[in-house]
Short mmCIF file of C-alpha atoms and ligand atoms in Angstrom, two decimals:
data_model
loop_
_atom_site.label_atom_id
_atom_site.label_comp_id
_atom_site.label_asym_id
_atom_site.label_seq_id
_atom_site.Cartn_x
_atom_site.Cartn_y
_atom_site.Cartn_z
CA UNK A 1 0.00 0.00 0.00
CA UNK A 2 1.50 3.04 -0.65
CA UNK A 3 -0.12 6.89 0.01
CA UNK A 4 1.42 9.89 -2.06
CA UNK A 5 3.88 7.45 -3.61
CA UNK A 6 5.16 6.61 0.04
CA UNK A 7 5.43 3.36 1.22
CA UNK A 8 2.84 2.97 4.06
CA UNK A 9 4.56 3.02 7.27
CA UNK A 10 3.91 -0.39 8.42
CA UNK A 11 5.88 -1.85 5.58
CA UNK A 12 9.25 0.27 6.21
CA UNK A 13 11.95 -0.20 8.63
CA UNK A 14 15.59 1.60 8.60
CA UNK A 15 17.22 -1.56 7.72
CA UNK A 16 15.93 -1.28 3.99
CA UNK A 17 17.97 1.99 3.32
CA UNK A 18 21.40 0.54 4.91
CA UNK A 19 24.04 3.04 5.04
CA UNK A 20 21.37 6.24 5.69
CA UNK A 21 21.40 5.68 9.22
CA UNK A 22 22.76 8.85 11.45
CA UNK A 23 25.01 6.31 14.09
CA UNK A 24 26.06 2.69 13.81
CA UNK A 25 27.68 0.31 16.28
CA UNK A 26 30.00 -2.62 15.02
CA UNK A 27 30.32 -5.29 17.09
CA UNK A 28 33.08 -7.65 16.64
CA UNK A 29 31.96 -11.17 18.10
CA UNK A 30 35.82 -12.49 17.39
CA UNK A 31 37.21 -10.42 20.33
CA UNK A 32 34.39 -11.30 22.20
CA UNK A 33 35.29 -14.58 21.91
CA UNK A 34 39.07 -14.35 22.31
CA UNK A 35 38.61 -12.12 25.55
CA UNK A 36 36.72 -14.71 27.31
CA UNK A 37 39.10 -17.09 26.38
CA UNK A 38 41.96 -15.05 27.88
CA UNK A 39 39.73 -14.84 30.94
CA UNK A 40 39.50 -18.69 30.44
CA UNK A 41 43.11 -18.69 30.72
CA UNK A 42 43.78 -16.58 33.12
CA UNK A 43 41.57 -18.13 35.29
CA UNK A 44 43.95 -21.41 35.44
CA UNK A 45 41.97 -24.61 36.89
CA UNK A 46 39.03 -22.24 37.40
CA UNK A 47 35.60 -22.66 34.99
CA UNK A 48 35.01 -19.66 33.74
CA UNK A 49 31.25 -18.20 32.94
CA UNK A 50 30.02 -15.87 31.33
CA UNK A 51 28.11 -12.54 32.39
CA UNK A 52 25.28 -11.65 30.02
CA UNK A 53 22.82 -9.04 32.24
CA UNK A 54 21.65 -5.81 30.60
CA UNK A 55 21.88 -6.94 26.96
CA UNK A 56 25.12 -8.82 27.40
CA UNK A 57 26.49 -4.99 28.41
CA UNK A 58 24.54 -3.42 25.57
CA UNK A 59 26.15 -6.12 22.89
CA UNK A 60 22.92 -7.72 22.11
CA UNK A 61 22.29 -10.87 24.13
CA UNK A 62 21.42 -13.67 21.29
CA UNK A 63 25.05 -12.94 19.50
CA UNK A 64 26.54 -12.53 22.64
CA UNK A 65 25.16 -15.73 24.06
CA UNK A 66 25.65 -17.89 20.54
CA UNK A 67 29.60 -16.54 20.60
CA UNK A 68 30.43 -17.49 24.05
CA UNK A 69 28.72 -20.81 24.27
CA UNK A 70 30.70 -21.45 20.87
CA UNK A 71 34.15 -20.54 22.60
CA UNK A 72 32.80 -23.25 25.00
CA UNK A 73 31.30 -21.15 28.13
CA UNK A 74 28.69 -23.46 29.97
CA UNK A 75 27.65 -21.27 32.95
CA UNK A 76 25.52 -18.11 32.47
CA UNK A 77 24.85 -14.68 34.68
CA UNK A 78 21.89 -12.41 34.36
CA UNK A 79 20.55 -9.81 36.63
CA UNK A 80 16.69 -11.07 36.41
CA UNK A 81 14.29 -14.15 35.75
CA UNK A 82 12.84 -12.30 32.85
CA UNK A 83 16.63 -11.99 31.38
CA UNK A 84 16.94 -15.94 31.92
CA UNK A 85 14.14 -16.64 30.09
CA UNK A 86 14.97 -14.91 27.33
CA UNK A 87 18.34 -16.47 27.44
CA UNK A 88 17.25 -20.10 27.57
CA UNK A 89 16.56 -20.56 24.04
CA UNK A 90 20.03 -19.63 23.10
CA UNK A 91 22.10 -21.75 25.57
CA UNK A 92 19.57 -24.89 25.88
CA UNK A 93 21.80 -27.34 27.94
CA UNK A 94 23.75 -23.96 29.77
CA UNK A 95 23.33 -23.07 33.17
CA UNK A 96 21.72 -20.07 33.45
CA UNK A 97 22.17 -18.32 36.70
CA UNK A 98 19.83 -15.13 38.06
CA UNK A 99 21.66 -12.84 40.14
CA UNK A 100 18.76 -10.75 41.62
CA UNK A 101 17.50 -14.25 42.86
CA UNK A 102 13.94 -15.43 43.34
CA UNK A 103 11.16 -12.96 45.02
CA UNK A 104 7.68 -14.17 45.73
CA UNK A 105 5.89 -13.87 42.75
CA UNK A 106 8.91 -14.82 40.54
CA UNK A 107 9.23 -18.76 41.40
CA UNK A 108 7.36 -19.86 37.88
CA UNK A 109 9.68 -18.48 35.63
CA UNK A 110 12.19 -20.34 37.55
CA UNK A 111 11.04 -23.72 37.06
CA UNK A 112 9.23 -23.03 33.41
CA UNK A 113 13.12 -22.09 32.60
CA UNK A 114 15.16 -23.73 34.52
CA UNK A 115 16.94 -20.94 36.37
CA UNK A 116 18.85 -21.12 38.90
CA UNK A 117 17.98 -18.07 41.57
CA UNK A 118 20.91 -16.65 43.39
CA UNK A 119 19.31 -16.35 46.82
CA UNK A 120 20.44 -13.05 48.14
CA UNK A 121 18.53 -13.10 51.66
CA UNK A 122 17.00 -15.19 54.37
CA UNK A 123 14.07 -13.81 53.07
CA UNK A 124 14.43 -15.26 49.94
CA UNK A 125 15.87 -18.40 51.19
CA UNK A 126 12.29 -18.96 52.66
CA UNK A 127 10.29 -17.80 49.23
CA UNK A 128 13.12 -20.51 47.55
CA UNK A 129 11.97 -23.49 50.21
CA UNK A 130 8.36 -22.77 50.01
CA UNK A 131 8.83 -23.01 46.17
CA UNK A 132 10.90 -26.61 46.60
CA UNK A 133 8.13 -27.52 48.66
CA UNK A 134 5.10 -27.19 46.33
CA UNK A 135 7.21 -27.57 42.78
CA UNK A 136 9.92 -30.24 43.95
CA UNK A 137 14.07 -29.86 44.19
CA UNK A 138 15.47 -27.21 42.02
CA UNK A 139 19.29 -26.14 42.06
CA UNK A 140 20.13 -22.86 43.99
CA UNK A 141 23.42 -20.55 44.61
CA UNK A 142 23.97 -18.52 48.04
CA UNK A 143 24.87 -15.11 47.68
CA UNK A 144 27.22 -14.14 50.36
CA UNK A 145 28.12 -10.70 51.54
CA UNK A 146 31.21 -10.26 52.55
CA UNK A 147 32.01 -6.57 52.85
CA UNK A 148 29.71 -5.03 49.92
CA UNK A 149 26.68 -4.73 52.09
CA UNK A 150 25.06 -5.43 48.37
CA UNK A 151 23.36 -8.54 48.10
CA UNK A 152 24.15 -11.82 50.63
CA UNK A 153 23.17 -13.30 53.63
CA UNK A 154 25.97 -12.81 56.50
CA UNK A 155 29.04 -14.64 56.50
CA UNK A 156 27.77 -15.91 60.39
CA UNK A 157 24.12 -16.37 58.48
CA UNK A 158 25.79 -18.75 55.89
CA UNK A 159 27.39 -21.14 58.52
CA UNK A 160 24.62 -21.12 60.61
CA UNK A 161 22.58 -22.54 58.12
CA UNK A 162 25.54 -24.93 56.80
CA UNK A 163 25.31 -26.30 60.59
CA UNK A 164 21.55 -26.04 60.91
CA UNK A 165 20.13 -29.63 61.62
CA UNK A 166 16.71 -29.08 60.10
CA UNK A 167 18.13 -27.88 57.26
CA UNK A 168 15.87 -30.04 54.41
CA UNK A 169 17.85 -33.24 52.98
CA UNK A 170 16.61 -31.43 49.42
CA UNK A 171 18.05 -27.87 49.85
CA UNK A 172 21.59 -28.03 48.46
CA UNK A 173 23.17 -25.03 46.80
CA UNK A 174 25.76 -25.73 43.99
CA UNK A 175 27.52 -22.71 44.53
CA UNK A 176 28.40 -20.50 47.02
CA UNK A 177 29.61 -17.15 45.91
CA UNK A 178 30.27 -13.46 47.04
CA UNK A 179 31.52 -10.59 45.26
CA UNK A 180 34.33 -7.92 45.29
CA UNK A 181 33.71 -4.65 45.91
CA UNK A 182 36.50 -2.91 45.44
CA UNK A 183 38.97 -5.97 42.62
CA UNK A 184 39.72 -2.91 40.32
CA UNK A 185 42.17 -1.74 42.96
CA UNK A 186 44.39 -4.57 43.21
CA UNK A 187 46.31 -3.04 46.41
CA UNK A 188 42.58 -2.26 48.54
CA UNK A 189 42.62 -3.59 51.74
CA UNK A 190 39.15 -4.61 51.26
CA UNK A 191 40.11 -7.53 48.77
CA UNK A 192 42.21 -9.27 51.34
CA UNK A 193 39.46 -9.17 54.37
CA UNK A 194 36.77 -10.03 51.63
CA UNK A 195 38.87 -13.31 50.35
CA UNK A 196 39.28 -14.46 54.20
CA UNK A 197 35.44 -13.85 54.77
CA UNK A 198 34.65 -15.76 52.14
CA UNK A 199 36.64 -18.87 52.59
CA UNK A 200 35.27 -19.14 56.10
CA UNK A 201 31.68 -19.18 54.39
CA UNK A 202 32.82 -21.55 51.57
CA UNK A 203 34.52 -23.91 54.57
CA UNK A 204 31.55 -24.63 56.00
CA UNK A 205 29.93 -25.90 52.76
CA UNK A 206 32.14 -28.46 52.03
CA UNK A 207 32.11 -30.17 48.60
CA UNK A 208 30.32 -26.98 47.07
CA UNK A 209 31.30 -25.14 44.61
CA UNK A 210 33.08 -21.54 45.44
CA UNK A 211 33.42 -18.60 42.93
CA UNK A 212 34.06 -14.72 44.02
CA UNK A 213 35.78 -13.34 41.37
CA UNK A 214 34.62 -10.49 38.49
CA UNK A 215 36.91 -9.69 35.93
CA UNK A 216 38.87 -7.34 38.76
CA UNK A 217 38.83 -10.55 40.62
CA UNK A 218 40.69 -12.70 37.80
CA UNK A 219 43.55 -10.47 37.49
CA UNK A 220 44.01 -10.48 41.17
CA UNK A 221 45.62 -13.73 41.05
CA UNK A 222 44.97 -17.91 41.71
CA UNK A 223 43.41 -17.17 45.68
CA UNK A 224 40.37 -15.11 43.84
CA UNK A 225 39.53 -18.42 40.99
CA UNK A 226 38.14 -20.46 43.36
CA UNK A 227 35.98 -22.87 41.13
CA UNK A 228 34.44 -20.54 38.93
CA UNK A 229 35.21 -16.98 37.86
CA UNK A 230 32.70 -15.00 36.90
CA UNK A 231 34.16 -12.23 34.06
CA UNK A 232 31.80 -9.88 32.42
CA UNK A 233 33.41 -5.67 31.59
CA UNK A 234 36.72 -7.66 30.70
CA UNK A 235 34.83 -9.85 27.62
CA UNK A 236 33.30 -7.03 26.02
CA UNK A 237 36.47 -5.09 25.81
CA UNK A 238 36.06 -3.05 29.12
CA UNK A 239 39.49 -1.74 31.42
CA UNK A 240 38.86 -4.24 34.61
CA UNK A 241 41.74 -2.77 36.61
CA UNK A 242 42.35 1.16 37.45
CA UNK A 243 45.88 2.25 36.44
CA UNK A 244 47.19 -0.64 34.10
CA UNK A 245 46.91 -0.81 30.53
CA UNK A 246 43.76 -2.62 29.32
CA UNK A 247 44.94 -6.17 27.65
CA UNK A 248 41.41 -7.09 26.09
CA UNK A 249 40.47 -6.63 22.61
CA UNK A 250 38.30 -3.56 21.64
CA UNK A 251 34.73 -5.48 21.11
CA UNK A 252 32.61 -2.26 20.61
CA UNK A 253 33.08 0.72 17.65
CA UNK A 254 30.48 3.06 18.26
CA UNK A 255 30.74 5.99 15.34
CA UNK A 256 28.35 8.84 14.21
CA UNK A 257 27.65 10.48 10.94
CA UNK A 258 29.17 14.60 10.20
CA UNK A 259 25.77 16.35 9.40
CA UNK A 260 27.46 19.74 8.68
CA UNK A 261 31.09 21.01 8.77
CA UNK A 262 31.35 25.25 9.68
CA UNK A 263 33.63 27.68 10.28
CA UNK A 264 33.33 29.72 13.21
CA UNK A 265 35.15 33.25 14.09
CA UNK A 266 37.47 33.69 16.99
CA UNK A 267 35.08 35.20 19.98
CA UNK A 268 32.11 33.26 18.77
CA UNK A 269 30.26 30.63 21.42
CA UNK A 270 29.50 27.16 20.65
CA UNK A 271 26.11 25.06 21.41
CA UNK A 272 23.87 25.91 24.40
CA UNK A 273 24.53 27.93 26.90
CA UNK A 274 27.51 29.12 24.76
CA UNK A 275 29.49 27.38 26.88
CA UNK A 276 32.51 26.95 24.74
CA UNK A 277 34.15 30.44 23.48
CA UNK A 278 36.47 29.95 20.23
CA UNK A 279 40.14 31.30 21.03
CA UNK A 280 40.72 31.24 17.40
CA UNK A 281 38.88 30.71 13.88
CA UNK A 282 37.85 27.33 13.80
CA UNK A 283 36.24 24.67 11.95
CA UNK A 284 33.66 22.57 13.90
CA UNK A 285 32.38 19.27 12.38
CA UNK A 286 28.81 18.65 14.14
CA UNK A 287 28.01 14.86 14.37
CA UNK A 288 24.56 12.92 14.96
CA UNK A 289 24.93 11.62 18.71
CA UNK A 290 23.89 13.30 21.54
CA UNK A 291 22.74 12.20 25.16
CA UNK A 292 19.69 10.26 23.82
CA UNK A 293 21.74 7.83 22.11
CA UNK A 294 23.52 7.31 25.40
CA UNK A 295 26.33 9.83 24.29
CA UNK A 296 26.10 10.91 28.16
CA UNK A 297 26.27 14.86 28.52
CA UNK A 298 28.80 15.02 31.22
CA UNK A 299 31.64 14.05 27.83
CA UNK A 300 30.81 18.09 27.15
CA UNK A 301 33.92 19.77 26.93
CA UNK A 302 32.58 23.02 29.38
CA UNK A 303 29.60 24.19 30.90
CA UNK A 304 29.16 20.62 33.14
CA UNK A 305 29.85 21.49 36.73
CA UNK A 306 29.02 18.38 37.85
CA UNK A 307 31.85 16.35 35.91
CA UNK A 308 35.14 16.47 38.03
CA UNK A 309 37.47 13.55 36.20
CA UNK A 310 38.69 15.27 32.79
CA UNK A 311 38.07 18.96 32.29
CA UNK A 312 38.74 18.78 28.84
CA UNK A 313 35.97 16.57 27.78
CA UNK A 314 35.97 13.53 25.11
CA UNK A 315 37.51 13.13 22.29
CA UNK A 316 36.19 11.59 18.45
CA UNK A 317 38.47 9.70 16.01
CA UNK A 318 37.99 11.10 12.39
CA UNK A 319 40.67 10.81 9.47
CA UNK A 320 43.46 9.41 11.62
CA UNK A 321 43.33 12.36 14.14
CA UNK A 322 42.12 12.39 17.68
CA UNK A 323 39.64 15.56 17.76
CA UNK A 324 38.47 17.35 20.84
CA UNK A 325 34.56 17.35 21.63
CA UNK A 326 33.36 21.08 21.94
CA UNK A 327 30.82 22.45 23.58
CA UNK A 328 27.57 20.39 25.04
CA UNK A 329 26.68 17.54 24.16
CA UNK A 330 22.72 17.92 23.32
CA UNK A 331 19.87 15.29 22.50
CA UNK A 332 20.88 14.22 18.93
CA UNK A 333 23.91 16.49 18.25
CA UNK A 334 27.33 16.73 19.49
CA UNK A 335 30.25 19.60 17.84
CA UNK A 336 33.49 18.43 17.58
CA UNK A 337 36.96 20.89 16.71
CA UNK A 338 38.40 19.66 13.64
CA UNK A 339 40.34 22.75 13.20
CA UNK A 340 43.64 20.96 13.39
CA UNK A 341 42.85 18.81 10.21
CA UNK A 342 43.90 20.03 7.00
CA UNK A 343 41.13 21.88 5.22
CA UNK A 344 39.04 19.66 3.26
CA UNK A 345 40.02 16.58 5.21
CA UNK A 346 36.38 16.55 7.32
CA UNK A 347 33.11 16.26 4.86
CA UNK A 348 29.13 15.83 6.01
CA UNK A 349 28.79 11.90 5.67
CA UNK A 350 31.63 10.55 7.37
CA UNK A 351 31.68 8.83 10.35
CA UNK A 352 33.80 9.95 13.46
CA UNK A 353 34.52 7.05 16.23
CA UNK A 354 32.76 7.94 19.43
CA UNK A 355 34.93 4.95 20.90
CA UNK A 356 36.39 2.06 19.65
CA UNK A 357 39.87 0.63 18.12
CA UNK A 358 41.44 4.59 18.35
CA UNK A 359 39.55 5.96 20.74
CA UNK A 360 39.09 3.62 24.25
CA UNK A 361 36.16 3.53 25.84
CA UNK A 362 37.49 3.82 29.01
CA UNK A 363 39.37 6.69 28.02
CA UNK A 364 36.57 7.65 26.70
CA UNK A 365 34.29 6.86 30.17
CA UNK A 366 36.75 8.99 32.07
CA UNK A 367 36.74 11.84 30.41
CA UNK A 368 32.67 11.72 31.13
CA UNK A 369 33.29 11.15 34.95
CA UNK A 370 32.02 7.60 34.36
CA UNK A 371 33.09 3.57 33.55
CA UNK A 372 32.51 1.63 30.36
CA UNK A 373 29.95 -0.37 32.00
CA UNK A 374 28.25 3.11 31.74
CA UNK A 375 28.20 3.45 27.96
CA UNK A 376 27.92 0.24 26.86
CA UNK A 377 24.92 -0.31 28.58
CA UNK A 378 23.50 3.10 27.46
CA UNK A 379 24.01 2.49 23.52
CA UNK A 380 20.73 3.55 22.36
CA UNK A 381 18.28 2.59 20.17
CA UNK A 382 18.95 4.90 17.28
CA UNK A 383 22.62 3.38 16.45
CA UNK A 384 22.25 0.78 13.72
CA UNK A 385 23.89 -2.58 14.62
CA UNK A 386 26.49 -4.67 13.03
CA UNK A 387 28.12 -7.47 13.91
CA UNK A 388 31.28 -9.21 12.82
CA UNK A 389 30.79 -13.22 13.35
CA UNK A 390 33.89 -15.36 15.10
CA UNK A 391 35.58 -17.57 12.67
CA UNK A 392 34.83 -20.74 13.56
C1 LIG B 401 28.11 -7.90 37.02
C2 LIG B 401 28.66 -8.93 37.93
C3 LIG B 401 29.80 -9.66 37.58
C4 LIG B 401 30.67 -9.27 36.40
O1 LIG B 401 31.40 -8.14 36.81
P1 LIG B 401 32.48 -7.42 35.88
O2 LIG B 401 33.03 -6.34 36.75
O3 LIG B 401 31.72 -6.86 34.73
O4 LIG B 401 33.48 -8.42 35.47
C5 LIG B 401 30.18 -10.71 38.39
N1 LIG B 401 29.48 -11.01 39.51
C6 LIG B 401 28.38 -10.32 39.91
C7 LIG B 401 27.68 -10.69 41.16
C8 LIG B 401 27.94 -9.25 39.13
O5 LIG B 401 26.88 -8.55 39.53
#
């Protein structure tokens, strides 16, 4: 059906005019795959899972989860039931593991998808045994807390119930775990006191499984394994430690299309609030990206009070030059200072890398005042998506 010559709207969708879109994201399922199997390694005798809440960190969970079951991960982490069940599909024989654990009202998806609920409280240690009771045994993890004050019954809760004689015959966790709060500062006192809380939890379970490690927690060495590590930021290309050079492969390119190149006069102001003042004549290429797309405001270069880390702002990658973000960054729109590329280098239509191979995202997440986990999981919806597949 068509009106005015249009196609009706119902019949349309961006992906029949490829290359019009104003942002794309590319990403590359091979380093995906080879960073969890550096994890893998690096987590010696330990099995290593895989993390796959929020999206799979905004990477799109069905190629996320076909990739790393591929490269030969068995155990899965999401935040919530409804997560799980959309993961079962993808990983049919896979354990699939819900961190949030099970709430009353939440039991059925457990069983109707065989998820195992990471019980976070006493509380919901009693929804999870009322459950067993009525829909018969069913697999479950403790959740300890061992410094985070996060999610976890008490170390002295843990062993109590480990010791408690009325404990049912048919309640019998397969995993005990806990997790770091502060692994991305491998000298913090608080990694040390967490590791000897946790082993006096995972003594008095004998025969279970143990796992307490993150991706901060891998790097910290063959104490943290345990049985299991549990590596998410590190897989999809994310800096796990503060202060050392990031050894995983760059998973996401996010990269947005020039709209309009200008030149602008010494004196003049740039974007709202004029918050940028030119110190010089100046050519400003203005790219499709703003805050909406998850292109968070506080990467402005001035005018954000609230950002503290990098007063400069972000930078783009365009033409084989790093180029300084200018101004705000608004809704759809963000201006970036190509001045120091030779005139007629920058044209409307190309593509300048938000962050990506030349342009790290957590260099990139500093200079906003925030972490990778931050952007990846705020890629909107407007970016068009491409993915490279793992050779096989
Ligand atoms: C998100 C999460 C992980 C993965 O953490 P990264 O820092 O992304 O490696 C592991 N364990 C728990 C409990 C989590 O919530």
């Amino acid at each position: 059906m068509t009106n005015n010559g249009f196609p009706s709207s119902a019949s349309v969708s961006s992906d029949d005019f490829p290359g019009e879109e104003p942002a794309r994201v590319t990403i590359d399922l091979g380093a995906l795959a080879d960073n969890w199997r550096l994890m893998a390694r690096k987590s010696g005798k330990a099995r290593t899972a895989a993390v796959l809440k929020a999206n799979a960190y905004g990477t799109g969970l069905e190629p996320a989860a076909r990739t790393l079951y591929q490269a030969g991960a068995r155990d899965f982490f999401v935040a919530t039931p409804q997560e799980g069940a959309a993961l079962r599909p993808l990983v049919p024989d896979g354990r699939i593991y819900v961190l949030s654990g099970m709430w009353a009202g939440s039991e059925r998806l457990f069983f109707a998808f065989d998820l195992v609920p990471v019980i976070a409280s006493s509380e919901q240690l009693a929804v999870f045994m009322a459950a067993i009771s009525e829909h018969g045994d069913h697999p479950c993890v403790l959740q300890i807390d061992t410094g985070m004050n996060r999610l976890g019954l008490t170390v002295a809760e843990a062993v109590a119930l480990a010791d408690d004689p009325a404990r049912p015959a048919s309640f019998s966790p397969v995993l005990i775990m806990s997790h770091l709060a502060c692994g991305d500062e491998p000298l913090h006192p608080m990694n040390r006191m967490q590791l000897d809380r946790f082993r006096a939890a995972a003594n008095a379970f004998q025969g279970v499984e143990a796992s307490l490690a993150n991706s901060a927690g891998v790097f910290l060495g063959a104490d943290f394994h345990f049985d299991m590590t549990r590596p998410g930021i590190a897989v999809y290309g994310g800096a796990a430690v503060n202060g050392e050079p990031n050894p995983m492969k760059p998973v996401v390119k996010a990269e947005a299309r020039i709209l309009q190149v200008r030149e602008a006069k010494i004196g003049e102001g740039v974007g709202y609030g004029a918050s940028a003042l030119l110190s010089r004549d100046s050519r400003i290429a203005v790219a499709a990206i703003g805050y909406a797309d998850g292109y968070l405001r506080s990467l402005s270069s001035a005018g954000v009070p609230l950002r503290q880390a990098v007063v400069s702002g972000a930078r783009g990658y365009l033409h084989g030059h790093h180029v300084p973000l200018i101004g705000r960054v608004t809704m759809d729109l963000t201006h970036f200072d190509v001045t120091d590329l030779p005139s007629g280098t920058v044209h409307a239509g190309d593509f300048i890398e938000l962050f990506g191979p030349h342009m790290p995202i957590d260099v990139v997440s500093r200079a906003g005042g925030t972490i990778d986990y931050v952007l990846l999981t705020s890629l909107g919806p407007r970016y068009r998506r491409d993915y490279i597949e793992a050779a096989r």
